[in-house]
Amino acid sequence: MIRPIRVGLLGIGTVGGGTWEVLNRNAGEIRRRAGRAIRITQVADKEVKKARSIVKGRAKVLPDAFQVARAPDIDIVVELIGGTGVAKDLVLEAIAHGKHVVTANKALLATHGNRIFAAAQKRGVMVAFEAAVGGGVPIIKALREGLSANRIEWIAGIINGTSNFILSEMRDKGLAFDAALREAQARGYAEADPSFDIEGVDAAHKLTILSALAFGIPMQLKRAYTEGISRLTKQDIRYAEELGYRIKLLGITKRTAQGIELRVHPTLVPARRLIANVEGVMNAILVKGDAVGPTLYYGAGAGALPTASAVVADLIDVTRLITADPEHRVPHLAFQPDQLSDTPILPIEAVRTCYYLRMRVLDRPGVLADVARILARSRISIDAMVQKEPGEGESRVDIVMLTHLALEKDVDRALARIERLATVVGKVTRLRLEALL
Ligand code: HSE
């Protein structure tokens, strides 16, 4: 009988523990699918005692992850340490030693993916990363294989569960941002340093990966426009709702005649779209292909077992392909490595989208006319508008406008002019709006 595939697991925390559990729980099914058994034979974790209590003598436990990455009796290294420091060295070391790698590390791939994939290509090994985006949602597989007949037009995804949870709480319970964040932290969703979640950094990592797969371009995290949800007010969420929209933190990447858009920001989405109704920590990714039209992928974007589902699927994939010659495997970035394109990523100023604008103005004649004139001069056309009645004894009112498609640079210029009007109080709130058709 063919010997089992021997896996070295680097990190047996939440996802590592889930991977151990799923591989053991479904060992019979997995063997029937993969054609041979897949066994974790070595585990590296700094917390040796804790690791031993999980594996109960069924795998060797070592404190030194490099020893596992280099071990001659390991076929696949699973990196679940995270971050871009030691994880990078470990992945490159495993590749240099001819190991295939499975990783859930989106930050590592978005930052150093080009180097890692080049090294893997040269060494003839696979680097699989289904768990890096959307947790258990098989979006990498869908983009690399299921949709490979299509010219991808755009992707729009809710790819950070923590911020989606916060937005849901703000809308459902009328909570302010800080209170919703505290709730997310109490439930253990937000990272210890929540800035990666709420400032859009985690979503930008994932979007960078999706964009590379969709358009056959290198990873270009530095060119991603990244804006989080920390400045959103419950007022804007309410006004958006009154106009028939929900606000979601979306990662959007789009092919245009001028280049590729790559942007993460809070976005108004028509409330009737399925993706607008994705609540709590769930993830959903909309992909528009020219042949298939829009497709939607939905599921748990984080958590031990959902993420382990993706890690183990990669282990099965690698096991099936381990004996295939490297030229006949699915390319890491969906396109053949010598076919990557140098289509530029557009700066945010060159993006065309629709906008939600909210401004507080003095309730006097001519104010609206001044604002409308400035917008018209910048070629910005108003699609819808509401003026809220002033509160008791208030002389200031909120004006909320939705625009037709406009160029971000034109909107910047118009807003700077509007903010200089003596009748406009403070800054104008600008949010982007996508119809997602
Ligand atoms: N912090 C991430 C999230 C975990 O909230 O979606 C999964 O990558």
Short mmCIF file of C-alpha atoms and ligand atoms in Angstrom, two decimals:
data_model
loop_
_atom_site.label_atom_id
_atom_site.label_comp_id
_atom_site.label_asym_id
_atom_site.label_seq_id
_atom_site.Cartn_x
_atom_site.Cartn_y
_atom_site.Cartn_z
CA MET A 1 0.00 0.00 0.00
CA ILE A 2 1.21 3.52 -0.80
CA ARG A 3 2.65 5.22 2.27
CA PRO A 4 0.76 8.12 3.95
CA ILE A 5 1.65 11.71 3.11
CA ARG A 6 3.64 13.09 6.03
CA VAL A 7 2.69 16.58 7.15
CA GLY A 8 4.66 18.92 9.40
CA LEU A 9 2.36 21.38 11.17
CA LEU A 10 3.89 24.70 12.20
CA GLY A 11 1.65 26.15 14.92
CA ILE A 12 -1.11 24.24 16.69
CA GLY A 13 -3.20 27.19 17.88
CA THR A 14 -6.80 27.80 16.83
CA VAL A 15 -6.52 26.86 13.13
CA GLY A 16 -3.75 24.29 13.73
CA GLY A 17 -5.91 22.58 16.37
CA GLY A 18 -8.85 22.61 13.94
CA THR A 19 -6.66 21.10 11.21
CA TRP A 20 -5.56 18.32 13.55
CA GLU A 21 -9.20 17.64 14.43
CA VAL A 22 -10.56 17.65 10.85
CA LEU A 23 -7.75 15.44 9.53
CA ASN A 24 -8.40 12.89 12.27
CA ARG A 25 -12.17 13.12 12.31
CA ASN A 26 -12.51 12.65 8.54
CA ALA A 27 -9.44 10.46 7.97
CA GLY A 28 -11.40 7.73 6.16
CA GLU A 29 -13.18 10.10 3.76
CA ILE A 30 -9.99 12.03 3.16
CA ARG A 31 -8.09 8.89 2.24
CA ARG A 32 -10.84 7.87 -0.19
CA ARG A 33 -10.65 11.30 -1.79
CA ALA A 34 -6.89 11.78 -1.84
CA GLY A 35 -6.00 8.21 -2.76
CA ARG A 36 -3.73 7.86 0.26
CA ALA A 37 -3.71 8.72 3.95
CA ILE A 38 -2.60 12.18 5.08
CA ARG A 39 -1.00 12.26 8.53
CA ILE A 40 0.44 15.02 10.64
CA THR A 41 3.61 13.34 11.85
CA GLN A 42 5.41 16.38 13.30
CA VAL A 43 4.13 19.46 15.08
CA ALA A 44 6.17 22.53 15.94
CA ASP A 45 4.89 24.87 18.62
CA LYS A 46 6.58 27.02 21.23
CA GLU A 47 4.04 25.74 23.73
CA VAL A 48 5.27 22.17 23.68
CA LYS A 49 3.15 21.02 26.63
CA LYS A 50 -0.05 22.35 25.14
CA ALA A 51 0.81 20.80 21.76
CA ARG A 52 1.48 17.42 23.40
CA SER A 53 -1.86 17.55 25.17
CA ILE A 54 -3.56 17.92 21.77
CA VAL A 55 -1.67 15.26 19.78
CA LYS A 56 -1.49 12.74 22.63
CA GLY A 57 1.59 10.93 21.38
CA ARG A 58 0.33 10.56 17.79
CA ALA A 59 2.86 13.05 16.36
CA LYS A 60 6.34 14.21 17.30
CA VAL A 61 6.24 17.65 19.01
CA LEU A 62 9.19 20.01 18.62
CA PRO A 63 9.76 23.56 19.84
CA ASP A 64 11.83 24.46 16.74
CA ALA A 65 9.74 25.03 13.62
CA PHE A 66 12.85 25.18 11.38
CA GLN A 67 13.65 21.59 12.30
CA VAL A 68 10.25 20.54 10.95
CA ALA A 69 10.58 22.76 7.85
CA ARG A 70 13.84 20.95 6.99
CA ALA A 71 12.93 17.42 8.14
CA PRO A 72 13.72 14.84 5.43
CA ASP A 73 10.70 12.72 6.41
CA ILE A 74 8.14 15.50 5.83
CA ASP A 75 6.34 15.95 2.46
CA ILE A 76 4.13 18.98 3.14
CA VAL A 77 4.70 21.82 5.59
CA VAL A 78 1.59 23.62 6.89
CA GLU A 79 2.41 27.12 8.09
CA LEU A 80 -0.13 28.44 10.59
CA ILE A 81 2.07 30.79 12.58
CA GLY A 82 0.96 33.96 10.79
CA GLY A 83 2.65 37.32 10.28
CA THR A 84 5.44 38.27 7.94
CA GLY A 85 8.46 37.65 10.17
CA VAL A 86 9.52 34.12 11.04
CA ALA A 87 6.69 32.68 8.92
CA LYS A 88 8.41 34.01 5.79
CA ASP A 89 11.74 32.42 6.68
CA LEU A 90 10.03 29.13 7.51
CA VAL A 91 8.10 29.00 4.23
CA LEU A 92 11.20 29.83 2.18
CA GLU A 93 13.22 27.27 4.16
CA ALA A 94 10.59 24.57 3.56
CA ILE A 95 10.55 25.37 -0.18
CA ALA A 96 14.37 25.31 -0.31
CA HIS A 97 14.19 21.83 1.21
CA GLY A 98 11.76 20.67 -1.49
CA LYS A 99 8.63 20.64 0.67
CA HIS A 100 5.22 21.62 -0.60
CA VAL A 101 3.65 24.32 1.54
CA VAL A 102 0.09 24.97 2.69
CA THR A 103 -0.49 28.31 4.39
CA ALA A 104 -3.36 30.43 5.71
CA ASN A 105 -1.12 33.48 5.88
CA LYS A 106 -2.69 36.30 3.84
CA ALA A 107 -0.33 38.98 5.18
CA LEU A 108 2.67 36.90 4.12
CA LEU A 109 1.39 36.21 0.60
CA ALA A 110 0.17 39.76 -0.03
CA THR A 111 3.54 41.13 1.10
CA HIS A 112 6.06 38.51 -0.05
CA GLY A 113 3.97 36.30 -2.34
CA ASN A 114 5.86 37.17 -5.53
CA ARG A 115 9.14 36.01 -4.01
CA ILE A 116 7.58 32.92 -2.42
CA PHE A 117 5.86 31.79 -5.63
CA ALA A 118 9.01 32.38 -7.68
CA ALA A 119 11.02 30.25 -5.24
CA ALA A 120 8.36 27.50 -5.31
CA GLN A 121 8.22 27.56 -9.10
CA LYS A 122 11.98 27.20 -9.34
CA ARG A 123 12.03 24.32 -6.86
CA GLY A 124 8.99 22.61 -8.49
CA VAL A 125 6.88 22.64 -5.33
CA MET A 126 3.35 23.83 -4.63
CA VAL A 127 2.27 26.60 -2.29
CA ALA A 128 -1.45 26.28 -1.57
CA PHE A 129 -3.38 29.01 0.24
CA GLU A 130 -7.13 28.44 0.15
CA ALA A 131 -7.39 29.35 3.86
CA ALA A 132 -5.78 32.76 3.31
CA VAL A 133 -8.98 34.34 1.94
CA GLY A 134 -12.53 33.85 3.18
CA GLY A 135 -11.70 31.14 5.76
CA GLY A 136 -13.72 28.09 4.74
CA VAL A 137 -15.17 29.64 1.56
CA PRO A 138 -13.45 27.97 -1.43
CA ILE A 139 -12.92 31.23 -3.31
CA ILE A 140 -9.34 30.51 -4.40
CA LYS A 141 -10.42 27.26 -6.00
CA ALA A 142 -13.34 29.02 -7.68
CA LEU A 143 -11.14 31.76 -9.14
CA ARG A 144 -8.25 29.52 -10.21
CA GLU A 145 -10.32 26.67 -11.61
CA GLY A 146 -14.09 26.99 -11.56
CA LEU A 147 -14.11 30.35 -13.35
CA SER A 148 -11.05 29.84 -15.53
CA ALA A 149 -13.08 30.16 -18.76
CA ASN A 150 -14.00 33.73 -17.90
CA ARG A 151 -12.49 37.12 -18.30
CA ILE A 152 -13.06 38.35 -14.75
CA GLU A 153 -14.59 41.83 -14.75
CA TRP A 154 -14.66 42.58 -11.04
CA ILE A 155 -14.70 41.18 -7.53
CA ALA A 156 -16.41 42.75 -4.53
CA GLY A 157 -16.10 40.98 -1.22
CA ILE A 158 -16.90 41.15 2.46
CA ILE A 159 -13.61 39.59 3.48
CA ASN A 160 -13.17 40.75 7.05
CA GLY A 161 -15.63 39.16 9.44
CA THR A 162 -14.78 41.42 12.37
CA SER A 163 -15.68 44.65 10.59
CA ASN A 164 -18.80 43.09 9.13
CA PHE A 165 -19.85 42.10 12.64
CA ILE A 166 -19.25 45.66 13.86
CA LEU A 167 -21.29 47.14 10.98
CA SER A 168 -24.13 44.69 11.64
CA GLU A 169 -24.19 45.64 15.33
CA MET A 170 -24.17 49.36 14.50
CA ARG A 171 -27.11 48.95 12.14
CA ASP A 172 -29.15 46.40 14.12
CA LYS A 173 -28.72 47.85 17.58
CA GLY A 174 -27.94 51.46 16.74
CA LEU A 175 -24.59 51.11 18.55
CA ALA A 176 -21.76 53.60 18.06
CA PHE A 177 -18.56 52.26 16.50
CA ASP A 178 -16.66 52.00 19.82
CA ALA A 179 -19.44 50.06 21.53
CA ALA A 180 -19.71 47.62 18.60
CA LEU A 181 -15.94 47.12 18.62
CA ARG A 182 -16.01 46.35 22.35
CA GLU A 183 -18.73 43.76 21.66
CA ALA A 184 -16.59 42.16 18.93
CA GLN A 185 -13.62 42.05 21.31
CA ALA A 186 -15.73 40.54 24.09
CA ARG A 187 -16.78 37.77 21.70
CA GLY A 188 -13.16 37.17 20.70
CA TYR A 189 -13.64 38.15 17.03
CA ALA A 190 -11.34 41.17 16.81
CA GLU A 191 -7.59 40.66 16.78
CA ALA A 192 -5.67 41.70 19.92
CA ASP A 193 -4.57 44.72 17.88
CA PRO A 194 -7.87 45.35 16.13
CA SER A 195 -6.44 47.91 13.70
CA PHE A 196 -5.78 45.26 11.01
CA ASP A 197 -9.47 44.41 11.02
CA ILE A 198 -11.07 47.83 11.40
CA GLU A 199 -8.64 49.85 9.27
CA GLY A 200 -9.09 47.53 6.30
CA VAL A 201 -5.55 46.09 6.33
CA ASP A 202 -6.62 42.45 6.66
CA ALA A 203 -9.14 42.97 3.85
CA ALA A 204 -6.43 44.62 1.70
CA HIS A 205 -4.19 41.57 2.17
CA LYS A 206 -6.97 39.27 1.00
CA LEU A 207 -8.04 41.54 -1.85
CA THR A 208 -4.46 41.74 -3.14
CA ILE A 209 -4.46 37.95 -3.42
CA LEU A 210 -7.87 37.85 -5.14
CA SER A 211 -6.85 40.56 -7.60
CA ALA A 212 -3.69 38.69 -8.60
CA LEU A 213 -5.72 35.53 -9.24
CA ALA A 214 -8.49 37.32 -11.13
CA PHE A 215 -6.32 39.36 -13.47
CA GLY A 216 -3.05 37.44 -13.67
CA ILE A 217 -0.98 40.22 -12.13
CA PRO A 218 1.69 40.13 -9.40
CA MET A 219 0.73 40.85 -5.79
CA GLN A 220 0.75 44.63 -5.31
CA LEU A 221 -0.34 45.32 -1.74
CA LYS A 222 1.42 48.70 -1.69
CA ARG A 223 -0.86 49.99 -4.45
CA ALA A 224 -4.07 49.02 -2.65
CA TYR A 225 -6.17 51.93 -1.40
CA THR A 226 -7.12 51.04 2.17
CA GLU A 227 -9.76 52.79 4.25
CA GLY A 228 -11.42 51.14 7.26
CA ILE A 229 -14.64 51.62 9.18
CA SER A 230 -13.40 53.43 12.29
CA ARG A 231 -14.72 56.84 11.19
CA LEU A 232 -18.20 55.63 10.24
CA THR A 233 -21.04 57.11 12.25
CA LYS A 234 -24.35 55.47 13.05
CA GLN A 235 -25.96 58.52 11.45
CA ASP A 236 -24.48 57.62 8.05
CA ILE A 237 -25.62 54.03 8.48
CA ARG A 238 -29.14 55.30 9.19
CA TYR A 239 -29.21 57.80 6.31
CA ALA A 240 -27.92 55.12 3.92
CA GLU A 241 -30.68 52.82 5.10
CA GLU A 242 -33.32 55.50 4.51
CA LEU A 243 -32.06 55.80 0.93
CA GLY A 244 -32.25 52.01 0.42
CA TYR A 245 -28.59 51.10 1.01
CA ARG A 246 -26.47 49.17 3.51
CA ILE A 247 -22.88 50.09 4.31
CA LYS A 248 -20.38 47.23 4.03
CA LEU A 249 -16.59 47.17 4.18
CA LEU A 250 -15.89 45.89 0.68
CA GLY A 251 -12.70 44.86 -1.03
CA ILE A 252 -13.20 45.82 -4.67
CA THR A 253 -10.97 45.01 -7.61
CA LYS A 254 -12.10 45.90 -11.10
CA ARG A 255 -10.71 45.81 -14.61
CA THR A 256 -11.12 49.11 -16.46
CA ALA A 257 -9.77 50.41 -19.77
CA GLN A 258 -7.20 52.51 -17.84
CA GLY A 259 -5.99 49.82 -15.43
CA ILE A 260 -7.03 47.80 -12.41
CA GLU A 261 -8.81 49.24 -9.40
CA LEU A 262 -7.72 47.80 -6.04
CA ARG A 263 -9.52 49.36 -3.11
CA VAL A 264 -10.91 48.60 0.33
CA HIS A 265 -13.39 51.04 1.85
CA PRO A 266 -16.83 51.30 3.42
CA THR A 267 -19.30 51.09 0.54
CA LEU A 268 -23.01 51.74 0.11
CA VAL A 269 -24.63 48.71 -1.53
CA PRO A 270 -28.31 48.52 -2.57
CA ALA A 271 -30.12 46.81 0.32
CA ARG A 272 -31.80 44.34 -2.04
CA ARG A 273 -28.48 42.77 -3.15
CA LEU A 274 -27.74 39.42 -1.50
CA ILE A 275 -24.31 40.63 -0.40
CA ALA A 276 -25.89 43.57 1.43
CA ASN A 277 -27.65 41.04 3.65
CA VAL A 278 -24.53 39.20 4.79
CA GLU A 279 -24.46 39.81 8.53
CA GLY A 280 -22.20 39.19 11.49
CA VAL A 281 -18.82 37.52 11.00
CA MET A 282 -19.81 35.83 7.74
CA ASN A 283 -17.85 36.49 4.53
CA ALA A 284 -19.21 36.76 0.98
CA ILE A 285 -17.41 37.35 -2.29
CA LEU A 286 -19.14 38.41 -5.50
CA VAL A 287 -17.23 37.64 -8.68
CA LYS A 288 -18.40 38.89 -12.07
CA GLY A 289 -17.17 36.85 -15.02
CA ASP A 290 -17.93 37.85 -18.60
CA ALA A 291 -19.43 34.47 -19.47
CA VAL A 292 -21.00 33.33 -16.22
CA GLY A 293 -22.19 36.74 -14.96
CA PRO A 294 -22.20 37.43 -11.23
CA THR A 295 -21.50 34.53 -8.84
CA LEU A 296 -21.57 34.69 -5.05
CA TYR A 297 -19.54 32.68 -2.53
CA TYR A 298 -20.69 32.78 1.09
CA GLY A 299 -19.64 31.17 4.34
CA ALA A 300 -17.66 31.40 7.55
CA GLY A 301 -14.61 33.57 6.99
CA ALA A 302 -12.77 32.61 10.16
CA GLY A 303 -12.81 30.14 13.04
CA ALA A 304 -10.98 26.90 13.79
CA LEU A 305 -12.98 24.36 11.82
CA PRO A 306 -14.02 26.51 8.81
CA THR A 307 -10.42 27.59 8.26
CA ALA A 308 -9.22 24.02 8.82
CA SER A 309 -11.68 22.94 6.11
CA ALA A 310 -9.68 25.05 3.63
CA VAL A 311 -6.28 23.92 4.97
CA VAL A 312 -7.23 20.25 4.68
CA ALA A 313 -8.70 20.75 1.20
CA ASP A 314 -5.29 22.13 0.19
CA LEU A 315 -3.57 19.12 1.75
CA ILE A 316 -5.78 16.83 -0.35
CA ASP A 317 -5.10 18.87 -3.49
CA VAL A 318 -1.36 18.80 -2.97
CA THR A 319 -1.49 15.06 -2.21
CA ARG A 320 -3.33 14.39 -5.47
CA LEU A 321 -0.87 16.43 -7.49
CA ILE A 322 2.34 15.51 -5.73
CA THR A 323 3.38 13.09 -8.46
CA ALA A 324 2.24 15.32 -11.35
CA ASP A 325 5.05 17.11 -13.11
CA PRO A 326 5.10 20.82 -12.13
CA GLU A 327 4.09 22.02 -15.65
CA HIS A 328 0.79 20.18 -15.34
CA ARG A 329 -0.29 21.59 -12.01
CA VAL A 330 -2.66 24.56 -11.60
CA PRO A 331 -0.39 27.64 -11.56
CA HIS A 332 -0.08 29.38 -8.19
CA LEU A 333 -1.61 32.62 -9.43
CA ALA A 334 -4.08 30.98 -11.83
CA PHE A 335 -2.17 32.19 -14.91
CA GLN A 336 1.05 30.62 -16.16
CA PRO A 337 3.96 32.35 -14.40
CA ASP A 338 5.44 33.67 -17.67
CA GLN A 339 2.03 35.10 -18.62
CA LEU A 340 1.57 37.58 -15.78
CA SER A 341 0.49 40.99 -17.01
CA ASP A 342 1.88 44.39 -16.09
CA THR A 343 -1.49 46.18 -16.28
CA PRO A 344 -1.14 49.09 -13.86
CA ILE A 345 -3.06 49.42 -10.61
CA LEU A 346 -4.93 52.73 -10.68
CA PRO A 347 -4.42 55.27 -7.89
CA ILE A 348 -7.64 56.08 -6.03
CA GLU A 349 -7.83 59.51 -7.72
CA ALA A 350 -8.39 57.74 -11.04
CA VAL A 351 -11.27 55.57 -9.79
CA ARG A 352 -14.77 56.25 -11.11
CA THR A 353 -17.64 55.36 -8.84
CA CYS A 354 -20.80 56.82 -7.30
CA TYR A 355 -20.71 58.73 -4.03
CA TYR A 356 -22.69 59.37 -0.87
CA LEU A 357 -22.00 62.89 0.42
CA ARG A 358 -23.20 64.22 3.76
CA MET A 359 -22.67 67.78 4.82
CA ARG A 360 -23.91 69.92 7.68
CA VAL A 361 -24.99 73.36 6.49
CA LEU A 362 -26.59 76.49 7.85
CA ASP A 363 -30.31 76.48 7.03
CA ARG A 364 -30.26 79.63 4.85
CA PRO A 365 -31.40 80.51 1.33
CA GLY A 366 -28.89 79.78 -1.44
CA VAL A 367 -26.77 77.22 0.44
CA LEU A 368 -28.00 74.29 -1.60
CA ALA A 369 -27.60 76.29 -4.83
CA ASP A 370 -23.94 77.01 -3.96
CA VAL A 371 -23.25 73.34 -3.32
CA ALA A 372 -25.05 72.23 -6.49
CA ARG A 373 -23.10 74.79 -8.56
CA ILE A 374 -19.74 73.52 -7.29
CA LEU A 375 -20.71 69.93 -8.03
CA ALA A 376 -21.92 70.85 -11.53
CA ARG A 377 -18.67 72.69 -12.25
CA SER A 378 -16.74 69.52 -11.34
CA ARG A 379 -18.95 67.43 -13.67
CA ILE A 380 -20.62 65.66 -10.75
CA SER A 381 -24.27 64.87 -11.33
CA ILE A 382 -26.65 64.39 -8.38
CA ASP A 383 -28.72 61.22 -8.44
CA ALA A 384 -30.72 61.63 -5.20
CA MET A 385 -30.85 64.11 -2.36
CA VAL A 386 -32.46 64.53 1.06
CA GLN A 387 -32.37 67.43 3.42
CA LYS A 388 -33.13 66.45 6.99
CA GLU A 389 -35.37 68.74 9.02
CA PRO A 390 -33.43 70.69 11.65
CA GLY A 391 -33.88 69.57 15.24
CA GLU A 392 -35.76 71.76 17.74
CA GLY A 393 -33.93 75.11 18.03
CA GLU A 394 -31.23 73.95 15.51
CA SER A 395 -30.06 76.23 12.72
CA ARG A 396 -27.96 73.56 11.00
CA VAL A 397 -29.24 70.77 8.81
CA ASP A 398 -27.78 67.67 7.24
CA ILE A 399 -27.88 67.36 3.47
CA VAL A 400 -27.29 63.91 2.03
CA MET A 401 -26.62 63.41 -1.67
CA LEU A 402 -26.00 60.44 -3.89
CA THR A 403 -24.12 61.10 -7.12
CA HIS A 404 -23.97 59.43 -10.49
CA LEU A 405 -20.61 58.02 -11.60
CA ALA A 406 -17.86 60.54 -10.97
CA LEU A 407 -14.09 60.63 -11.01
CA GLU A 408 -12.56 60.57 -7.50
CA LYS A 409 -10.22 63.43 -8.42
CA ASP A 410 -13.19 65.61 -9.41
CA VAL A 411 -14.95 64.75 -6.15
CA ASP A 412 -11.81 65.67 -4.14
CA ARG A 413 -11.70 69.05 -5.84
CA ALA A 414 -15.42 69.72 -5.39
CA LEU A 415 -15.41 68.73 -1.72
CA ALA A 416 -12.46 71.02 -0.99
CA ARG A 417 -14.45 73.91 -2.50
CA ILE A 418 -17.65 72.99 -0.66
CA GLU A 419 -15.76 72.83 2.64
CA ARG A 420 -14.53 76.39 2.05
CA LEU A 421 -18.10 77.75 1.89
CA ALA A 422 -18.88 79.78 5.03
CA THR A 423 -22.29 78.12 5.23
CA VAL A 424 -20.88 74.57 5.41
CA VAL A 425 -19.91 73.34 8.87
CA GLY A 426 -16.88 71.06 9.18
CA LYS A 427 -15.89 68.35 6.74
CA VAL A 428 -18.06 66.65 4.16
CA THR A 429 -18.47 62.91 4.75
CA ARG A 430 -17.76 61.01 1.54
CA LEU A 431 -18.53 57.34 1.09
CA ARG A 432 -18.37 55.37 -2.13
CA LEU A 433 -21.38 53.56 -3.57
CA GLU A 434 -21.46 50.52 -5.83
CA ALA A 435 -24.51 49.19 -7.65
CA LEU A 436 -22.76 45.79 -8.10
CA LEU A 437 -24.55 44.92 -11.33
N1 HSE B 1 -9.49 38.78 11.44
C1 HSE B 1 -10.02 38.09 10.31
C2 HSE B 1 -11.49 38.46 10.14
C3 HSE B 1 -9.86 36.61 10.52
O1 HSE B 1 -12.06 39.12 11.00
O2 HSE B 1 -12.07 38.13 9.11
C4 HSE B 1 -9.85 35.80 9.25
O3 HSE B 1 -8.84 36.14 8.37
#
